[in-house]
mmCIF file of C-alpha atoms in Angstrom:
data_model
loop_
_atom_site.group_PDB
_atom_site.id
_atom_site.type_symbol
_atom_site.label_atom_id
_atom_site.label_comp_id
_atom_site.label_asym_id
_atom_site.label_seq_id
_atom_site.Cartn_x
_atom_site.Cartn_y
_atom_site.Cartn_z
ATOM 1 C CA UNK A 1 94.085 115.282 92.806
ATOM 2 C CA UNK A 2 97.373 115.402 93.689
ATOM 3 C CA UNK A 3 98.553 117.845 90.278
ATOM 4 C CA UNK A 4 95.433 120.261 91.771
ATOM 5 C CA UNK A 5 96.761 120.237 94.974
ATOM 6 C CA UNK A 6 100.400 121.018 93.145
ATOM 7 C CA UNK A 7 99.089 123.611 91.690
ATOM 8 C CA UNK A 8 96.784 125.324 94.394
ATOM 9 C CA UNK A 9 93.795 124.094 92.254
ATOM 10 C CA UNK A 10 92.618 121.913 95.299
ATOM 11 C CA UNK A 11 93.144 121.785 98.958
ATOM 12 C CA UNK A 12 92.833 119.670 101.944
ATOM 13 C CA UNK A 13 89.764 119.537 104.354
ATOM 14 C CA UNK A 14 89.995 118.514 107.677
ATOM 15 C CA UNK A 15 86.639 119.367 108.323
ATOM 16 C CA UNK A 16 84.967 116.798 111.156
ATOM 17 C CA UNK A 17 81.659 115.070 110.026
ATOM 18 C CA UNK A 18 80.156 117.002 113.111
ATOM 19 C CA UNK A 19 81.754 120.185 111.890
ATOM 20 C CA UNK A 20 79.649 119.938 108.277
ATOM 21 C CA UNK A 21 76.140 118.578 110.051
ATOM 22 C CA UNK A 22 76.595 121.800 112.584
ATOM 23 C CA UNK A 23 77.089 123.974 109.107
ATOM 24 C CA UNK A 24 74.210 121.982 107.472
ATOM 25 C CA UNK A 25 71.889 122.450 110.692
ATOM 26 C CA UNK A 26 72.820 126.098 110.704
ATOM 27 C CA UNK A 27 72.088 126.751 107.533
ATOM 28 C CA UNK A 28 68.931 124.632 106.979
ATOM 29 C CA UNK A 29 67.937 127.018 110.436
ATOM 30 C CA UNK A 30 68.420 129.980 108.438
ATOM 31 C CA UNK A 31 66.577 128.635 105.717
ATOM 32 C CA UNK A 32 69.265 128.601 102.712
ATOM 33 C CA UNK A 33 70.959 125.658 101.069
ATOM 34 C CA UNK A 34 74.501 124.539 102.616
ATOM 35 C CA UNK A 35 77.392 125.656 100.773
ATOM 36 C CA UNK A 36 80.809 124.380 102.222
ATOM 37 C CA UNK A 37 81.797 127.728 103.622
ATOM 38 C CA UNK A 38 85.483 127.124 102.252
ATOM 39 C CA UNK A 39 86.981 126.476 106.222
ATOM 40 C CA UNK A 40 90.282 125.219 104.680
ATOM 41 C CA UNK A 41 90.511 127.101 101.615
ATOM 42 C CA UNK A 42 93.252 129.392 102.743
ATOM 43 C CA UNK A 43 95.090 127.723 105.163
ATOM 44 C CA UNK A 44 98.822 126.852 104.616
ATOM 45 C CA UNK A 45 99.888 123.375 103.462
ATOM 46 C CA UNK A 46 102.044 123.453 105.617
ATOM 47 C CA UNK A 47 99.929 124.193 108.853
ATOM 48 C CA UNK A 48 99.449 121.203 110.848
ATOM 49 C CA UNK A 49 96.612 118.756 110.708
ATOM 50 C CA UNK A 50 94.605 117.957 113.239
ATOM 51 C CA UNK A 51 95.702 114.783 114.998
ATOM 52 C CA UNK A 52 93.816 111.895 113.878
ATOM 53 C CA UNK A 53 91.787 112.965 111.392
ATOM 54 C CA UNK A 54 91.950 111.955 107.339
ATOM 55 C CA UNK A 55 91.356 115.230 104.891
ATOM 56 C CA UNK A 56 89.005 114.950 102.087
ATOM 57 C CA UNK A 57 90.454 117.148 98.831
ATOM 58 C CA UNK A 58 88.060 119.955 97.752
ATOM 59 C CA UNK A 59 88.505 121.919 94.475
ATOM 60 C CA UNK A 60 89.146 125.519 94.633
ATOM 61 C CA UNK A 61 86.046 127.217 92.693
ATOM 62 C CA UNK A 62 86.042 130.975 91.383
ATOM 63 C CA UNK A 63 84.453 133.262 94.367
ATOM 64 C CA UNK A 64 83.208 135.774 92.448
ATOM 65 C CA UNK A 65 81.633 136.089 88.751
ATOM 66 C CA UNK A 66 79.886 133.147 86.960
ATOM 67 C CA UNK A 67 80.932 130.036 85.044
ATOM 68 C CA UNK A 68 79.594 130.280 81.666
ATOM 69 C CA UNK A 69 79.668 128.525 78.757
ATOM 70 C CA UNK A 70 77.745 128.381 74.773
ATOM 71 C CA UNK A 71 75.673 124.928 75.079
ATOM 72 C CA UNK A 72 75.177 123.411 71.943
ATOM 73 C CA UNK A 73 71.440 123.048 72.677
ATOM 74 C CA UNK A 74 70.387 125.866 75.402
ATOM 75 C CA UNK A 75 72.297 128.583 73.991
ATOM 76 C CA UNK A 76 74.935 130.424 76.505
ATOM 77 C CA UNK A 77 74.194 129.501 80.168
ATOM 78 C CA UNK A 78 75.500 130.868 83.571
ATOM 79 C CA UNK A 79 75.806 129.895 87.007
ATOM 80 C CA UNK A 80 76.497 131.895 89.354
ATOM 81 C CA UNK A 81 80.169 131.299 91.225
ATOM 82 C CA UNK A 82 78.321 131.735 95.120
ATOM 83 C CA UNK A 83 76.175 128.408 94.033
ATOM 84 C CA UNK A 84 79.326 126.473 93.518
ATOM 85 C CA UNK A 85 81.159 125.392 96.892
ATOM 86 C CA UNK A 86 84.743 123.775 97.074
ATOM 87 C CA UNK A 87 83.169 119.898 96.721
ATOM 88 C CA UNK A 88 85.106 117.050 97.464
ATOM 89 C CA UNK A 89 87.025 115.235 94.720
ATOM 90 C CA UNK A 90 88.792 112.769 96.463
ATOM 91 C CA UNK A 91 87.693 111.233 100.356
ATOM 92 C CA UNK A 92 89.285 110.583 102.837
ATOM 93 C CA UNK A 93 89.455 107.199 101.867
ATOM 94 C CA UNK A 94 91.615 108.401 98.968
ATOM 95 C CA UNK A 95 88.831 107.226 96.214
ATOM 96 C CA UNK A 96 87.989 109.729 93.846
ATOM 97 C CA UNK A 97 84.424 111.488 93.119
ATOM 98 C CA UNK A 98 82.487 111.241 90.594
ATOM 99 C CA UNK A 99 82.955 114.519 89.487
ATOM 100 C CA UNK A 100 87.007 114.357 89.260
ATOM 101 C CA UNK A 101 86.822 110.750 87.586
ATOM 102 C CA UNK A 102 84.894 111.656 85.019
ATOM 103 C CA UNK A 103 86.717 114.887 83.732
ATOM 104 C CA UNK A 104 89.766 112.558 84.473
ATOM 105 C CA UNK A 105 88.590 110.265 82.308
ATOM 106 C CA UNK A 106 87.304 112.518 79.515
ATOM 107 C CA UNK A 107 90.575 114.497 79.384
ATOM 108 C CA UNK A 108 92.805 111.206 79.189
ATOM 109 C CA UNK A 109 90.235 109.906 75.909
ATOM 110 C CA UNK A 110 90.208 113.060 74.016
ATOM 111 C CA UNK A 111 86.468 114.056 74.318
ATOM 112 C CA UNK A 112 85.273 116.846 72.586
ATOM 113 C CA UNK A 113 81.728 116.362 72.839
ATOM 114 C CA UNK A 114 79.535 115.810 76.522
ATOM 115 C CA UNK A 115 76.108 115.531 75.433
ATOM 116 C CA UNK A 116 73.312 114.654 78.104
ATOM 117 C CA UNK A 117 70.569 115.744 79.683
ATOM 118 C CA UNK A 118 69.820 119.031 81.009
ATOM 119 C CA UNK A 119 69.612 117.561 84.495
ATOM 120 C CA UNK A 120 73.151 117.907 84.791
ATOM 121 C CA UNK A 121 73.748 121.599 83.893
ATOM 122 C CA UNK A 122 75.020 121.975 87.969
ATOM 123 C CA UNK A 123 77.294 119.404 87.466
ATOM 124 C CA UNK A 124 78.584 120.802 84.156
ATOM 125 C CA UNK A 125 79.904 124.079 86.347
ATOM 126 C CA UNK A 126 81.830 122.169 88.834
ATOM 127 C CA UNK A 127 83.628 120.075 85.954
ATOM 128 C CA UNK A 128 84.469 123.406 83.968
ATOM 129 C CA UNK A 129 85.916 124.206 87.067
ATOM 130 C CA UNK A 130 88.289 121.151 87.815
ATOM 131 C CA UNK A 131 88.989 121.262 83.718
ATOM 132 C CA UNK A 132 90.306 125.186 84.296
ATOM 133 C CA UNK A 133 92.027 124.144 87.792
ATOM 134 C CA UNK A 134 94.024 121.399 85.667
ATOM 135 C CA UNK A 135 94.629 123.819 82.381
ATOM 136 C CA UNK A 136 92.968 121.563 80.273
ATOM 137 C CA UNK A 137 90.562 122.777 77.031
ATOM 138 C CA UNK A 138 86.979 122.426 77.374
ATOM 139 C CA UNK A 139 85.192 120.179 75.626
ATOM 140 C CA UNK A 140 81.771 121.133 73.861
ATOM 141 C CA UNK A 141 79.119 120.607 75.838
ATOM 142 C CA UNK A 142 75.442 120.045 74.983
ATOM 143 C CA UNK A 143 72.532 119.332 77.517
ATOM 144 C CA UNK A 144 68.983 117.905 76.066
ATOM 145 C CA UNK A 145 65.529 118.451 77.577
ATOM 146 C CA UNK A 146 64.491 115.769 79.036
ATOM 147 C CA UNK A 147 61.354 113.509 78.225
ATOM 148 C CA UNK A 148 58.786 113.804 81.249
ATOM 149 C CA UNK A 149 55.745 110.894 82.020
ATOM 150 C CA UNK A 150 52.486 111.826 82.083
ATOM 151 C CA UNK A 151 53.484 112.510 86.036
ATOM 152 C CA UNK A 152 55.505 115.164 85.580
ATOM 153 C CA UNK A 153 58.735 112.962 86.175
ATOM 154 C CA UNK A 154 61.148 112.278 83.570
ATOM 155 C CA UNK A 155 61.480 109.096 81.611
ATOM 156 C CA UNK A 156 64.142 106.493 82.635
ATOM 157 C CA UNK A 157 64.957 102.885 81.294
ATOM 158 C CA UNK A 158 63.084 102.182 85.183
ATOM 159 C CA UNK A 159 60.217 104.972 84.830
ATOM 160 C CA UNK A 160 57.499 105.088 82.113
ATOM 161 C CA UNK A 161 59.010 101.528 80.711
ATOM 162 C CA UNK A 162 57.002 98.875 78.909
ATOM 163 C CA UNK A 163 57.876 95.305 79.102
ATOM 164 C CA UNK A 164 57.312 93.349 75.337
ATOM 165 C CA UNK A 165 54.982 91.088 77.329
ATOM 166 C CA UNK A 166 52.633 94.206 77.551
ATOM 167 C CA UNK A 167 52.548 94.663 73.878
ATOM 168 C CA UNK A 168 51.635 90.946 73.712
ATOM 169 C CA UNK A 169 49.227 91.183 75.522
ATOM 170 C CA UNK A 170 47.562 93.729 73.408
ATOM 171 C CA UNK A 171 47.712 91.513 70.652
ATOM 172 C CA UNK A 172 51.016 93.489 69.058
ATOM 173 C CA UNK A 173 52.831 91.289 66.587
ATOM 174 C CA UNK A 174 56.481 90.627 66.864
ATOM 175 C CA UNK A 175 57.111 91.797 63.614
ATOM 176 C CA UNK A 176 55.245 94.787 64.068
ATOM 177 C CA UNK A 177 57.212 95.633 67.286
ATOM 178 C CA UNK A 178 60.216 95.176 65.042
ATOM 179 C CA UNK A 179 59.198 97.371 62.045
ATOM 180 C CA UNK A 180 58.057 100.295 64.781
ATOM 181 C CA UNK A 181 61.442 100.451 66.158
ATOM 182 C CA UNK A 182 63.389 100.438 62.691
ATOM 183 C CA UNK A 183 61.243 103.182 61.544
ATOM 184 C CA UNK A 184 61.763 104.996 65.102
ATOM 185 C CA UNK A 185 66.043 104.790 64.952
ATOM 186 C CA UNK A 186 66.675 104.887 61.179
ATOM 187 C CA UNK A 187 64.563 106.111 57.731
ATOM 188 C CA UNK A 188 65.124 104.269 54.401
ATOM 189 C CA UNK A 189 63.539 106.140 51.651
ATOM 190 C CA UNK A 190 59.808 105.976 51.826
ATOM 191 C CA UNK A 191 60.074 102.048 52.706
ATOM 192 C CA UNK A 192 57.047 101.833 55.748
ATOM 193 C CA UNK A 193 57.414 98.050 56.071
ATOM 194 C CA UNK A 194 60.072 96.022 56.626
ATOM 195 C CA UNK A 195 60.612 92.132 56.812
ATOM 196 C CA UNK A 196 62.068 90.435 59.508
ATOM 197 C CA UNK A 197 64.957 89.482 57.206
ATOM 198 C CA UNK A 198 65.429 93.254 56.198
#
């Protein structure tokens, strides 16, 4: 945070907590979806604070255009620059986001590859942007459809699970359990059954 605020990548918010729910209220009046209006964007770094309050850091996004990229999966996709505010990457607290750590982190271990699921296409625009504001390369990026229930809601380890004592229960065998999820994650030749010791 501090190299984006070095290098006019970021700034400092001094924006109240009253401040943003008056914004949010206004805008949730007008029927539209908040978007951090950009208060502090152009003020000097040097203007003085206001007395006794602790700035968040926002990155600077691009005002104009779109962020676009080629997915690996979904081909090229665009967002459009208006639906990405200045979001917080550090509190006031002086803890990072999410969204700063983990380009942070990707940057510092050499990733090439983010693969995940396409739920996080609107987070994939405000990294791109904190990976341009720091002059680092892109990595590839790939986003899968997800897997959706028979509600309509997608899959998770929590949603749609089965516990083994289910399949018990149904009279499954342990070893047949075992041989299904071989076959699922890996492929031997034609082999269909596999032992236990296998």
């Amino acid at each position: 945070a501090a190299q984006l605020l070095a290098n006019g990548g970021a700034y400092k918010c001094y924006c109240s907590k009253e401040e943003l729910d008056a914004m949010r209220e206004e805008a949730e009046k007008k029927g539209v979806a908040f978007r951090y209006p950009g208060t502090w964007r152009n003020v000097p770094p040097d203007a003085p604070p206001p007395a006794g309050r602790q700035p968040v850091v926002r990155i600077k996004t691009p005002e104009e255009g779109c962020t676009t990229w080629k997915d690996g999966v979904m081909g090229q996709i665009e967002i459009p620059n208006k639906d990405v505010d200045d979001f917080i990457i550090l509190r006031a607290d002086g803890t990072p986001t999410y969204l700063l750590a983990v380009v942070v982190d990707d940057h510092d271990m050499g990733v090439t590859q983010v693969i995940r699921g396409s739920d996080h296409i609107g987070n994939t625009a405000r990294q791109i942007a904190v990976f341009r504001n720091m002059g680092w390369m892109l990595p590839d990026f790939a986003h899968l459809p997800l897997i959706h229930g028979p509600d309509g809601k997608k899959l998770s380890k929590r949603h749609g699970a089965t516990g083994l004592e289910e399949f018990e229960a149904k009279g499954y065998l342990p070893e047949a359990i075992r041989n299904y999820l071989a076959r699922l994650s890996w492929s031997h030749g034609d082999d269909e059954i596999f032992s236990t010791e296998q």
